[in-house]
Short mmCIF file of C-alpha atoms in Angstrom, two decimals:
data_model
loop_
_atom_site.label_atom_id
_atom_site.label_comp_id
_atom_site.label_asym_id
_atom_site.label_seq_id
_atom_site.Cartn_x
_atom_site.Cartn_y
_atom_site.Cartn_z
CA MET A 1359 96.88 118.47 80.62
CA LYS A 1360 94.22 118.60 77.89
CA LEU A 1361 95.71 115.57 76.18
CA PHE A 1362 95.76 113.70 79.47
CA ARG A 1363 92.12 114.45 80.21
CA ALA A 1364 91.12 113.57 76.68
CA ALA A 1365 92.75 110.19 77.07
CA LEU A 1366 90.85 109.58 80.28
CA MET A 1367 87.56 110.55 78.65
CA ALA A 1368 88.28 108.31 75.71
CA SER A 1369 88.80 105.43 78.11
CA ALA A 1370 85.46 106.17 79.78
CA LEU A 1371 87.22 106.51 83.09
CA ALA A 1372 86.96 110.26 83.56
CA LEU A 1373 84.33 112.95 83.48
CA PRO A 1374 84.84 116.63 82.60
CA LEU A 1375 86.53 118.57 85.38
CA ALA A 1376 83.93 119.90 87.79
CA ALA A 1377 84.63 123.48 88.78
CA GLY A 1378 85.19 123.89 92.50
CA ALA A 1379 84.62 120.23 93.30
CA ALA A 1380 87.59 117.96 93.85
CA TYR A 1381 87.30 114.23 93.13
CA ALA A 1382 84.25 114.56 90.90
CA ALA A 1383 86.18 113.66 87.77
CA THR A 1384 86.55 109.92 88.33
CA PRO A 1385 83.71 107.40 88.55
CA ALA A 1386 82.78 105.91 91.90
CA ASP A 1387 83.70 102.40 90.78
CA ALA A 1388 87.06 103.24 89.17
CA LEU A 1389 90.43 104.06 90.75
CA VAL A 1390 92.62 106.34 88.63
CA ILE A 1391 96.30 106.62 89.56
CA ALA A 1392 99.12 108.88 88.42
CA GLN A 1393 102.41 107.00 88.66
CA ASN A 1394 105.79 106.74 86.97
CA ILE A 1395 105.71 103.25 85.43
CA ASP A 1396 108.52 103.57 82.91
CA ASP A 1397 110.56 100.98 84.82
CA ILE A 1398 108.41 98.13 83.49
CA VAL A 1399 110.41 95.77 81.28
CA ALA A 1400 108.14 92.73 81.51
CA LEU A 1401 104.81 91.70 83.06
CA ASP A 1402 105.11 87.92 82.73
CA PRO A 1403 105.65 86.79 86.35
CA ALA A 1404 108.39 84.48 85.08
CA GLN A 1405 110.30 87.55 83.91
CA ALA A 1406 108.99 90.62 85.76
CA TYR A 1407 111.60 92.06 88.14
CA GLU A 1408 110.79 95.76 88.37
CA PHE A 1409 108.90 97.57 91.13
CA SER A 1410 105.93 98.66 89.00
CA ALA A 1411 105.63 95.22 87.45
CA GLY A 1412 105.51 93.73 90.93
CA GLU A 1413 102.63 95.98 91.95
CA ILE A 1414 100.63 94.98 88.89
CA ASN A 1415 101.30 91.25 89.20
CA ALA A 1416 100.23 91.32 92.85
CA ASN A 1417 96.73 92.15 91.65
CA LEU A 1418 96.59 89.69 88.74
CA TYR A 1419 97.92 86.45 90.20
CA ASP A 1420 97.61 84.21 93.23
CA HIS A 1421 100.09 81.79 94.82
CA LEU A 1422 99.72 78.57 96.72
CA VAL A 1423 100.33 80.65 99.85
CA GLN A 1424 100.50 84.43 99.95
CA TYR A 1425 100.70 87.60 102.00
CA ALA A 1426 97.15 88.77 101.45
CA ALA A 1427 95.66 92.25 101.34
CA GLU A 1428 93.91 91.84 104.70
CA ASP A 1429 97.26 91.51 106.50
CA THR A 1430 100.51 91.69 104.56
CA THR A 1431 102.50 90.43 107.55
CA VAL A 1432 100.77 87.01 107.71
CA LEU A 1433 101.42 84.17 105.29
CA ALA A 1434 97.92 82.93 104.47
CA PRO A 1435 96.24 80.28 102.30
CA GLY A 1436 95.99 81.22 98.65
CA LEU A 1437 95.18 78.68 95.96
CA ALA A 1438 96.04 76.03 98.53
CA THR A 1439 93.83 75.83 101.59
CA GLU A 1440 96.06 73.59 103.67
CA TRP A 1441 99.52 72.04 103.59
CA THR A 1442 101.58 69.49 105.46
CA ALA A 1443 105.36 69.74 105.76
CA ASP A 1444 107.70 66.79 106.15
CA GLU A 1445 110.98 68.37 107.23
CA ALA A 1446 112.87 65.08 107.13
CA ALA A 1447 111.75 64.23 103.59
CA LYS A 1448 112.08 67.89 102.56
CA THR A 1449 108.59 68.04 101.14
CA ILE A 1450 105.40 70.05 101.54
CA THR A 1451 102.10 68.67 100.27
CA PHE A 1452 99.43 71.24 99.36
CA THR A 1453 95.69 70.69 98.99
CA MET A 1454 94.25 72.87 96.26
CA ARG A 1455 91.27 75.17 96.89
CA GLU A 1456 88.01 73.64 95.69
CA GLY A 1457 86.05 75.69 93.17
CA ALA A 1458 88.76 78.29 92.47
CA THR A 1459 88.82 79.49 88.87
CA PHE A 1460 91.07 81.61 86.76
CA ALA A 1461 89.68 84.86 85.40
CA SER A 1462 89.24 83.01 82.09
CA GLY A 1463 86.73 80.70 83.77
CA ASN A 1464 89.07 77.71 83.62
CA PRO A 1465 89.33 75.80 86.90
CA VAL A 1466 92.53 76.14 88.92
CA ARG A 1467 94.13 72.68 88.91
CA ALA A 1468 97.14 71.11 90.55
CA GLU A 1469 98.53 70.70 87.03
CA ASP A 1470 98.61 74.50 86.67
CA VAL A 1471 101.04 74.67 89.58
CA LEU A 1472 103.48 72.29 87.91
CA PHE A 1473 103.14 74.12 84.60
CA SER A 1474 103.76 77.49 86.26
CA PHE A 1475 106.91 76.40 88.06
CA LYS A 1476 108.20 74.46 85.06
CA ARG A 1477 107.95 77.47 82.77
CA VAL A 1478 109.86 79.65 85.26
CA VAL A 1479 112.82 77.29 85.60
CA THR A 1480 112.83 76.44 81.90
CA LEU A 1481 112.71 80.04 80.71
CA ASN A 1482 115.41 80.79 83.31
CA LEU A 1483 114.84 84.55 83.23
CA THR A 1484 115.94 87.04 85.90
CA PRO A 1485 113.71 86.08 88.89
CA SER A 1486 114.04 82.32 88.33
CA PHE A 1487 116.88 82.13 90.88
CA ILE A 1488 114.30 82.50 93.65
CA LEU A 1489 112.84 79.10 92.70
CA THR A 1490 116.01 77.39 91.48
CA GLN A 1491 117.66 77.92 94.87
CA LEU A 1492 115.41 75.03 95.99
CA GLY A 1493 117.49 72.76 93.75
CA TRP A 1494 115.03 72.94 90.86
CA ASN A 1495 115.98 73.01 87.20
CA ALA A 1496 114.41 72.17 83.85
CA ASP A 1497 115.66 68.58 84.03
CA ASN A 1498 114.35 67.67 87.49
CA ILE A 1499 111.28 69.86 87.93
CA ASP A 1500 108.88 66.96 87.21
CA GLU A 1501 110.45 65.09 90.12
CA MET A 1502 110.56 68.10 92.47
CA VAL A 1503 106.92 69.12 91.85
CA THR A 1504 104.47 66.25 91.59
CA VAL A 1505 100.70 66.15 91.17
CA ASP A 1506 98.27 63.63 92.64
CA GLY A 1507 94.64 64.50 92.06
CA ASN A 1508 93.92 67.70 94.00
CA THR A 1509 97.27 67.81 95.76
CA VAL A 1510 100.71 69.10 94.83
CA THR A 1511 103.88 67.95 96.56
CA ILE A 1512 106.85 70.29 96.56
CA LYS A 1513 110.32 68.88 97.20
CA TRP A 1514 113.54 70.79 97.81
CA ASP A 1515 117.22 69.96 97.87
CA GLY A 1516 119.07 71.79 100.63
CA ASP A 1517 119.08 72.44 104.36
CA PHE A 1518 116.04 74.70 104.32
CA ALA A 1519 113.22 74.97 106.82
CA SER A 1520 109.77 74.51 105.34
CA ALA A 1521 108.99 78.09 106.51
CA PHE A 1522 111.71 79.36 104.17
CA VAL A 1523 110.30 77.29 101.30
CA LEU A 1524 106.82 78.69 101.92
CA ASN A 1525 108.17 82.22 101.61
CA VAL A 1526 109.85 81.26 98.34
CA LEU A 1527 106.50 79.95 97.10
CA ALA A 1528 104.87 83.27 98.03
CA SER A 1529 107.29 85.20 95.80
CA ARG A 1530 106.48 86.75 92.43
CA PRO A 1531 107.90 84.01 90.12
CA ALA A 1532 105.79 81.44 92.02
CA SER A 1533 102.59 83.03 90.68
CA ILE A 1534 100.18 80.42 89.31
CA VAL A 1535 99.18 80.88 85.66
CA ASP A 1536 96.38 79.29 83.63
CA GLU A 1537 98.04 76.50 81.63
CA VAL A 1538 95.08 76.06 79.28
CA LEU A 1539 94.95 79.77 78.38
CA VAL A 1540 98.71 80.30 78.17
CA SER A 1541 99.13 77.21 75.99
CA GLU A 1542 96.91 78.83 73.38
CA HIS A 1543 99.43 81.65 73.01
CA ILE A 1544 102.78 79.85 72.98
CA GLU A 1545 105.09 80.92 70.17
CA GLY A 1546 107.89 78.47 69.49
CA ASP A 1547 109.60 77.66 72.78
CA ASP A 1548 108.63 80.90 74.58
CA TRP A 1549 106.12 79.23 76.97
CA GLY A 1550 103.72 82.09 76.23
CA ASN A 1551 106.20 84.72 77.44
CA ALA A 1552 105.52 87.25 74.66
CA TRP A 1553 101.77 87.06 75.20
CA LEU A 1554 101.99 87.26 79.00
CA ASN A 1555 103.99 90.46 78.76
CA THR A 1556 100.89 92.27 77.49
CA ASN A 1557 98.13 90.04 78.89
CA SER A 1558 97.37 88.14 82.09
CA ALA A 1559 96.38 84.57 82.85
CA GLY A 1560 95.84 84.59 86.58
CA SER A 1561 93.18 83.91 89.19
CA GLY A 1562 93.71 87.20 91.04
CA PRO A 1563 91.16 89.94 91.79
CA PHE A 1564 91.91 91.80 88.55
CA VAL A 1565 92.54 91.05 84.89
CA LEU A 1566 94.96 92.98 82.68
CA THR A 1567 92.84 94.45 79.89
CA ASP A 1568 95.17 97.08 78.45
CA TYR A 1569 98.90 97.71 78.70
CA ARG A 1570 100.69 100.38 76.70
CA PRO A 1571 104.37 100.75 77.70
CA ALA A 1572 105.17 104.08 79.36
CA GLU A 1573 101.54 105.13 78.84
CA LEU A 1574 98.97 103.18 80.86
CA VAL A 1575 97.94 99.97 82.59
CA ARG A 1576 94.25 99.11 82.87
CA MET A 1577 92.96 96.30 85.09
CA THR A 1578 89.35 95.15 85.25
CA ALA A 1579 87.75 93.44 88.23
CA ASN A 1580 87.56 89.64 88.26
CA GLU A 1581 83.96 89.23 89.41
CA ASN A 1582 84.54 85.55 90.22
CA TYR A 1583 87.53 86.05 92.52
CA PHE A 1584 87.46 83.38 95.22
CA ASP A 1585 87.90 85.92 98.02
CA GLY A 1586 85.27 88.36 96.77
CA ALA A 1587 85.04 90.72 93.81
CA PRO A 1588 86.77 94.12 94.19
CA ALA A 1589 84.62 97.22 94.72
CA MET A 1590 86.62 99.00 92.02
CA LYS A 1591 85.48 97.69 88.66
CA GLN A 1592 88.53 99.20 87.00
CA VAL A 1593 91.97 100.38 88.04
CA LEU A 1594 93.69 102.72 85.60
CA ILE A 1595 97.35 103.54 86.16
CA ARG A 1596 98.46 106.47 84.02
CA HIS A 1597 102.16 106.93 83.37
CA VAL A 1598 102.98 110.43 84.62
CA ALA A 1599 106.73 110.87 85.02
CA GLU A 1600 106.74 114.41 86.44
CA ALA A 1601 105.88 114.73 90.11
CA ALA A 1602 104.59 118.26 89.59
CA THR A 1603 102.10 117.00 87.00
CA GLN A 1604 100.98 114.24 89.35
CA GLN A 1605 100.31 116.83 92.03
CA LEU A 1606 98.28 119.00 89.65
CA LEU A 1607 96.19 116.07 88.44
CA LEU A 1608 95.46 114.99 92.02
CA THR A 1609 94.51 118.42 93.33
CA SER A 1610 92.34 119.14 90.29
CA GLY A 1611 90.45 115.86 90.66
CA ASP A 1612 91.60 114.13 87.48
CA VAL A 1613 93.17 111.25 89.43
CA ASP A 1614 92.43 109.62 92.77
CA MET A 1615 96.00 108.88 93.76
CA ALA A 1616 99.54 110.19 93.10
CA LYS A 1617 102.39 107.86 93.96
CA ASN A 1618 105.59 109.79 93.25
CA LEU A 1619 105.28 113.17 94.96
CA THR A 1620 108.33 114.75 96.59
CA PRO A 1621 108.40 115.59 100.33
CA ASP A 1622 108.01 119.29 99.49
CA GLN A 1623 104.95 118.57 97.36
CA ILE A 1624 103.51 116.34 100.07
CA ALA A 1625 103.93 119.17 102.57
CA SER A 1626 102.18 121.65 100.28
CA LEU A 1627 99.03 119.62 99.62
CA GLY A 1628 95.84 121.34 100.71
CA ASP A 1629 92.33 120.33 101.61
CA GLY A 1630 90.63 117.35 100.00
CA VAL A 1631 93.81 115.28 99.94
CA LYS A 1632 95.22 112.90 102.51
CA VAL A 1633 98.66 111.32 102.75
CA GLU A 1634 99.30 107.80 103.97
CA ALA A 1635 102.77 106.52 104.89
CA PHE A 1636 103.89 102.92 104.38
CA PRO A 1637 107.14 101.44 105.75
CA GLN A 1638 109.17 99.80 103.00
CA ALA A 1639 111.55 96.85 103.06
CA ALA A 1640 114.68 98.71 101.94
CA VAL A 1641 117.22 99.49 104.66
CA HIS A 1642 119.89 102.18 104.21
CA PHE A 1643 123.39 101.72 105.58
CA LEU A 1644 126.92 103.08 105.83
CA SER A 1645 129.64 100.44 105.42
CA PHE A 1646 133.41 100.25 105.75
CA ASN A 1647 135.48 98.12 103.35
CA GLN A 1648 137.74 95.84 105.34
CA LYS A 1649 140.38 95.99 102.61
CA THR A 1650 141.19 99.47 103.96
CA GLU A 1651 143.47 98.99 106.99
CA SER A 1652 142.37 102.14 108.81
CA LEU A 1653 138.74 100.90 108.83
CA THR A 1654 139.24 97.45 110.36
CA ASP A 1655 139.18 98.27 114.07
CA PRO A 1656 135.85 97.18 115.66
CA ALA A 1657 136.07 100.28 117.88
CA LEU A 1658 135.68 102.39 114.75
CA TRP A 1659 132.56 100.44 113.79
CA GLU A 1660 131.09 100.97 117.25
CA ALA A 1661 131.95 104.67 117.34
CA ALA A 1662 130.40 105.14 113.90
CA ARG A 1663 127.04 104.11 115.27
CA TYR A 1664 127.11 107.16 117.57
CA LEU A 1665 128.20 109.55 114.83
CA VAL A 1666 125.09 109.26 112.67
CA ASN A 1667 122.64 112.11 113.27
CA TYR A 1668 119.62 109.85 112.89
CA ASP A 1669 117.01 112.24 114.22
CA GLY A 1670 118.56 115.27 112.56
CA MET A 1671 118.14 113.66 109.16
CA THR A 1672 114.72 112.04 109.64
CA GLU A 1673 113.27 115.25 111.05
CA SER A 1674 114.54 117.42 108.19
CA PHE A 1675 115.36 116.41 104.62
CA LEU A 1676 114.42 112.74 105.13
CA LYS A 1677 111.11 113.51 106.80
CA GLY A 1678 108.46 111.19 105.44
CA GLN A 1679 110.98 109.25 103.35
CA MET A 1680 112.84 107.29 106.00
CA GLU A 1681 112.49 106.24 109.61
CA LYS A 1682 115.25 105.33 112.05
CA HIS A 1683 115.88 101.60 111.89
CA GLN A 1684 119.10 99.88 112.95
CA ALA A 1685 118.66 96.19 112.08
CA PHE A 1686 118.95 94.32 108.79
CA TRP A 1687 115.39 92.93 108.61
CA PRO A 1688 112.70 95.57 108.04
CA GLU A 1689 110.06 96.40 110.59
CA GLY A 1690 106.63 94.94 109.91
CA PHE A 1691 107.57 91.31 109.27
CA PRO A 1692 108.05 88.35 111.61
CA GLY A 1693 111.64 88.15 112.79
CA SER A 1694 112.29 91.90 112.74
CA TYR A 1695 114.22 93.60 115.53
CA ASP A 1696 112.94 97.12 115.94
CA GLU A 1697 114.97 98.48 118.86
CA THR A 1698 117.18 101.47 118.05
CA PRO A 1699 119.88 101.52 120.75
CA PHE A 1700 122.17 104.02 119.04
CA SER A 1701 121.80 107.80 119.04
CA TYR A 1702 123.96 110.72 117.96
CA ASP A 1703 126.56 111.13 120.71
CA VAL A 1704 129.90 112.60 119.60
CA GLU A 1705 131.49 112.51 123.05
CA LYS A 1706 130.67 108.84 123.48
CA ALA A 1707 132.12 108.08 120.04
CA LYS A 1708 135.31 109.95 120.90
CA GLN A 1709 135.63 108.01 124.14
CA ILE A 1710 135.21 104.67 122.35
CA LEU A 1711 137.98 105.58 119.91
CA ALA A 1712 140.27 106.86 122.66
CA ASP A 1713 139.76 103.80 124.88
CA ALA A 1714 140.67 101.52 121.96
CA GLY A 1715 143.74 103.58 121.05
CA VAL A 1716 142.41 104.44 117.60
CA GLU A 1717 144.45 107.33 116.22
CA THR A 1718 142.65 110.18 114.49
CA PRO A 1719 142.24 111.88 112.13
CA ILE A 1720 141.17 109.12 109.78
CA ASN A 1721 140.67 110.16 106.16
CA VAL A 1722 138.32 108.01 104.09
CA THR A 1723 136.51 108.32 100.78
CA LEU A 1724 132.72 107.88 100.83
CA ASP A 1725 131.00 106.71 97.64
CA VAL A 1726 127.43 107.89 97.16
CA ILE A 1727 124.81 107.98 94.41
CA ASN A 1728 124.71 111.50 93.01
CA SER A 1729 121.06 112.29 93.68
CA ALA A 1730 118.80 113.33 96.54
CA PRO A 1731 118.47 112.26 99.26
CA PHE A 1732 121.77 110.35 99.11
CA THR A 1733 124.00 113.38 98.63
CA ASP A 1734 122.24 115.16 101.50
CA MET A 1735 122.77 112.10 103.70
CA ALA A 1736 126.45 111.99 102.76
CA GLN A 1737 126.92 115.65 103.69
CA SER A 1738 125.25 115.07 107.06
CA LEU A 1739 127.57 112.12 107.73
CA GLN A 1740 130.56 114.16 106.63
CA ALA A 1741 129.72 116.89 109.15
CA SER A 1742 128.92 114.59 112.10
CA PHE A 1743 131.85 112.19 111.64
CA ALA A 1744 134.30 115.09 111.35
CA GLU A 1745 133.41 115.96 114.95
CA ALA A 1746 135.27 112.82 116.00
CA GLY A 1747 138.17 113.16 113.59
CA ILE A 1748 136.82 110.88 110.84
CA ASN A 1749 136.95 112.87 107.61
CA PHE A 1750 134.85 111.76 104.66
CA ASP A 1751 135.82 112.79 101.14
CA ILE A 1752 132.52 112.41 99.29
CA LEU A 1753 132.76 110.76 95.85
CA PRO A 1754 129.41 111.11 94.01
CA GLY A 1755 128.65 108.93 91.01
CA THR A 1756 125.80 107.45 89.01
CA GLY A 1757 124.00 104.47 90.50
CA ALA A 1758 125.74 102.18 88.02
CA GLN A 1759 129.17 103.61 88.84
CA VAL A 1760 128.68 103.34 92.59
CA ILE A 1761 127.29 99.82 92.51
CA THR A 1762 129.99 98.61 90.10
CA LYS A 1763 132.67 99.93 92.45
CA TYR A 1764 130.90 98.27 95.36
CA ARG A 1765 130.76 94.92 93.57
CA ASP A 1766 134.48 95.22 92.76
CA ARG A 1767 135.30 95.92 96.44
CA THR A 1768 137.34 98.98 95.45
CA HIS A 1769 135.53 101.51 97.67
CA GLU A 1770 136.54 102.59 101.16
CA ALA A 1771 133.25 103.67 102.73
CA MET A 1772 129.88 103.25 101.02
CA LEU A 1773 126.44 104.82 101.50
CA LEU A 1774 123.84 102.53 99.95
CA TYR A 1775 120.62 100.56 100.55
CA TRP A 1776 119.44 96.96 100.36
CA GLY A 1777 116.08 95.30 99.84
CA PRO A 1778 115.19 91.59 100.13
CA ASP A 1779 114.51 89.51 97.02
CA PHE A 1780 111.64 87.79 98.83
CA MET A 1781 110.05 88.17 102.23
CA ASP A 1782 111.97 85.70 104.32
CA PRO A 1783 114.51 86.94 106.89
CA HIS A 1784 117.16 84.67 105.40
CA SER A 1785 117.20 86.90 102.32
CA ASN A 1786 118.76 89.69 104.43
CA ALA A 1787 120.55 87.49 106.97
CA LYS A 1788 122.60 86.04 104.15
CA ALA A 1789 123.37 89.56 102.92
CA PHE A 1790 124.36 91.11 106.29
CA ALA A 1791 125.48 88.22 108.52
CA TYR A 1792 127.02 85.53 106.29
CA ASN A 1793 130.29 85.25 104.38
CA SER A 1794 131.91 81.82 104.43
CA ASP A 1795 134.47 82.59 101.71
CA ASN A 1796 135.92 86.11 101.66
CA SER A 1797 138.36 85.48 98.80
CA ASP A 1798 138.46 87.96 95.94
CA ASP A 1799 137.58 85.34 93.32
CA ASN A 1800 134.43 84.26 95.18
CA TYR A 1801 132.08 87.04 94.04
CA THR A 1802 128.96 87.03 96.20
CA ALA A 1803 126.05 89.47 96.00
CA THR A 1804 126.03 90.28 99.71
CA THR A 1805 126.98 93.35 101.72
CA THR A 1806 129.39 91.25 103.77
CA TRP A 1807 131.47 90.03 100.83
CA ARG A 1808 131.37 93.38 99.06
CA ASN A 1809 132.77 95.02 102.17
CA ALA A 1810 135.35 92.22 102.53
CA TRP A 1811 134.09 91.39 106.01
CA ALA A 1812 135.17 87.87 106.94
CA VAL A 1813 132.17 87.04 109.12
CA PRO A 1814 133.08 85.00 112.24
CA GLU A 1815 132.33 81.34 111.62
CA GLU A 1816 130.07 81.25 114.66
CA MET A 1817 127.79 83.80 112.98
CA ASN A 1818 127.90 81.88 109.68
CA GLU A 1819 126.78 78.79 111.57
CA GLN A 1820 123.93 80.74 113.18
CA VAL A 1821 122.69 81.84 109.74
CA ARG A 1822 122.76 78.26 108.49
CA ALA A 1823 120.99 77.04 111.61
CA ALA A 1824 118.23 79.66 111.31
CA LEU A 1825 117.68 78.69 107.68
CA ALA A 1826 117.20 75.05 108.66
CA GLU A 1827 115.13 75.61 111.84
CA SER A 1828 111.66 74.07 111.47
CA ASP A 1829 110.01 75.86 114.41
CA GLN A 1830 109.00 79.26 113.03
CA SER A 1831 108.83 80.98 116.43
CA LYS A 1832 112.30 79.76 117.32
CA ARG A 1833 113.48 80.67 113.86
CA ASN A 1834 112.27 84.25 114.29
CA GLU A 1835 114.08 84.46 117.62
CA MET A 1836 117.27 83.29 115.94
CA TYR A 1837 117.03 86.08 113.38
CA VAL A 1838 116.47 88.63 116.14
CA GLU A 1839 119.67 87.44 117.83
CA LEU A 1840 121.55 87.67 114.53
CA GLN A 1841 120.38 91.25 114.07
CA LYS A 1842 121.56 92.16 117.56
CA LYS A 1843 124.99 90.72 116.77
CA VAL A 1844 125.26 92.56 113.45
CA GLN A 1845 124.26 95.75 115.26
CA ALA A 1846 127.10 95.29 117.73
CA GLU A 1847 129.86 93.64 115.73
CA SER A 1848 129.67 94.61 112.07
CA PRO A 1849 131.42 97.19 109.83
CA ILE A 1850 127.97 97.79 108.32
CA VAL A 1851 126.04 100.56 110.10
CA ILE A 1852 122.31 100.22 109.37
CA MET A 1853 120.62 103.58 109.84
CA PHE A 1854 117.19 103.84 108.25
CA GLN A 1855 114.23 102.01 106.77
CA ALA A 1856 112.61 103.57 103.74
CA GLN A 1857 109.07 104.89 103.96
CA LEU A 1858 106.71 105.56 101.10
CA GLN A 1859 104.23 108.44 101.18
CA ILE A 1860 101.24 108.25 98.87
CA ALA A 1861 98.76 111.07 98.37
CA MET A 1862 95.15 110.29 97.59
CA GLY A 1863 91.69 111.78 97.69
CA GLU A 1864 89.99 111.84 101.06
CA ASN A 1865 87.27 109.61 99.62
CA VAL A 1866 89.71 106.75 98.93
CA ASP A 1867 89.89 104.02 101.55
CA GLY A 1868 91.27 100.50 101.76
CA TYR A 1869 94.44 100.96 99.73
CA VAL A 1870 97.09 98.48 100.88
CA ASN A 1871 100.80 99.03 100.35
CA GLY A 1872 102.97 96.50 102.14
CA SER A 1873 106.70 96.71 102.59
CA ASN A 1874 107.58 96.01 98.98
CA SER A 1875 106.07 96.22 95.54
CA ASP A 1876 104.73 92.66 95.66
CA PHE A 1877 102.35 93.69 98.44
CA VAL A 1878 100.44 96.51 96.73
CA TYR A 1879 96.74 95.65 96.63
CA TYR A 1880 93.68 97.37 95.15
CA ARG A 1881 91.08 94.71 95.99
CA LEU A 1882 89.90 96.38 99.20
CA VAL A 1883 89.77 99.95 97.84
CA THR A 1884 86.48 101.82 98.14
CA LYS A 1885 85.50 105.39 97.30
CA ASP A 1886 82.87 107.20 99.33
#
């Protein structure tokens, strides 16, 4: 504790603890956060793939189009103020924002867009697949992204709607970097990667001024941000791994926000602290591997939906962590289906099984990650399913063990979760409603293939059609219909949507936490 406070004082971002007065220890124009940030591997947007890295990049960089802090459900102009799509030619032409500058002072140019995309596909690091799915590679990128004065034309190769392409361009690896600044720090053929992992070169509302792995991240306000300078002149994220320490620092006034408190700690917080809840994009599901004969009857899938004690879990050990959600696309984004038609009803489940002639008992192994809340969820499912003669033998394992087994299709039943790689409904539709080749040698990173579910070709065609649909309203309706079908006809039982609870001082307002880590924004934060 003393070392922590000394570090804050040394950084000029904390004052001595004021006896009897919470929230007097941090300056009015600085936001100090306690958070576990040891997941960060890289900060270069061409490489960053971790949750904490996403949060940081969201405040350092802009995109051509982006889900902005004012409303994280609306795709808005970013460094481009307008765009025109030609669905037939598979192109979108963007007009760049006049007068926008990078934090360095360099003007934002159309050439910076080409440079940014070229370095992602050339470096070909983990998140590059989000851009390369458009048919881009290091050899053709100069043909797929072209510059003409103040405009940039994006071309794609594939049956994709322009709405899908826009969501790809709003993703993390599509962040626009300052070519002039980055070029000054290129080492060999690294495209400035080493430098960008400890520095920033964006046009966003903040600038990275200090990064010490597993210790701290400091961001300073970009006073020339095109959408207005942040009220917080500095944001300091301190790495605090222990939730108990985060709670102590928050309640004693040494930090303004604690991001990793447990439900029990949240419940025990006293005066001077408020808790805000934010729905997250991850959906949690129970699935049945179709390689196991006893799990292939659709009546079993239907009955299973009435054997989950949704309310029992969300009102007890999952309280504040998850909300009932029964469709593959998370609530809070266009195209979501938020109806929850299934409830815990053992007698109804028994009747469904009996009417279909399904013989019980059915004995099945259930793989689960050996940590809370997953083991608690598994035990709840074990108890409720047993009421209908479906007996789960719980097999706990590490996350790596469980996921490896899942990828190998050697499980029977699986309790797991899924989050989209970018915020377009196709990201999850492909995972939950598409499987055109169910053969063992066609490894596909989807829930359908991993559960060996040979999706009906009609549903596959619907997924392809939704991806290609140019009318966004119609496209959203198509995804709603797909979610209804997966609800009714799939061996994958979607149960919950994750929810994040963040504790902060009562004087903190304007914090924005969208449904995933790429939508965490500090620009609108104020402190009374």
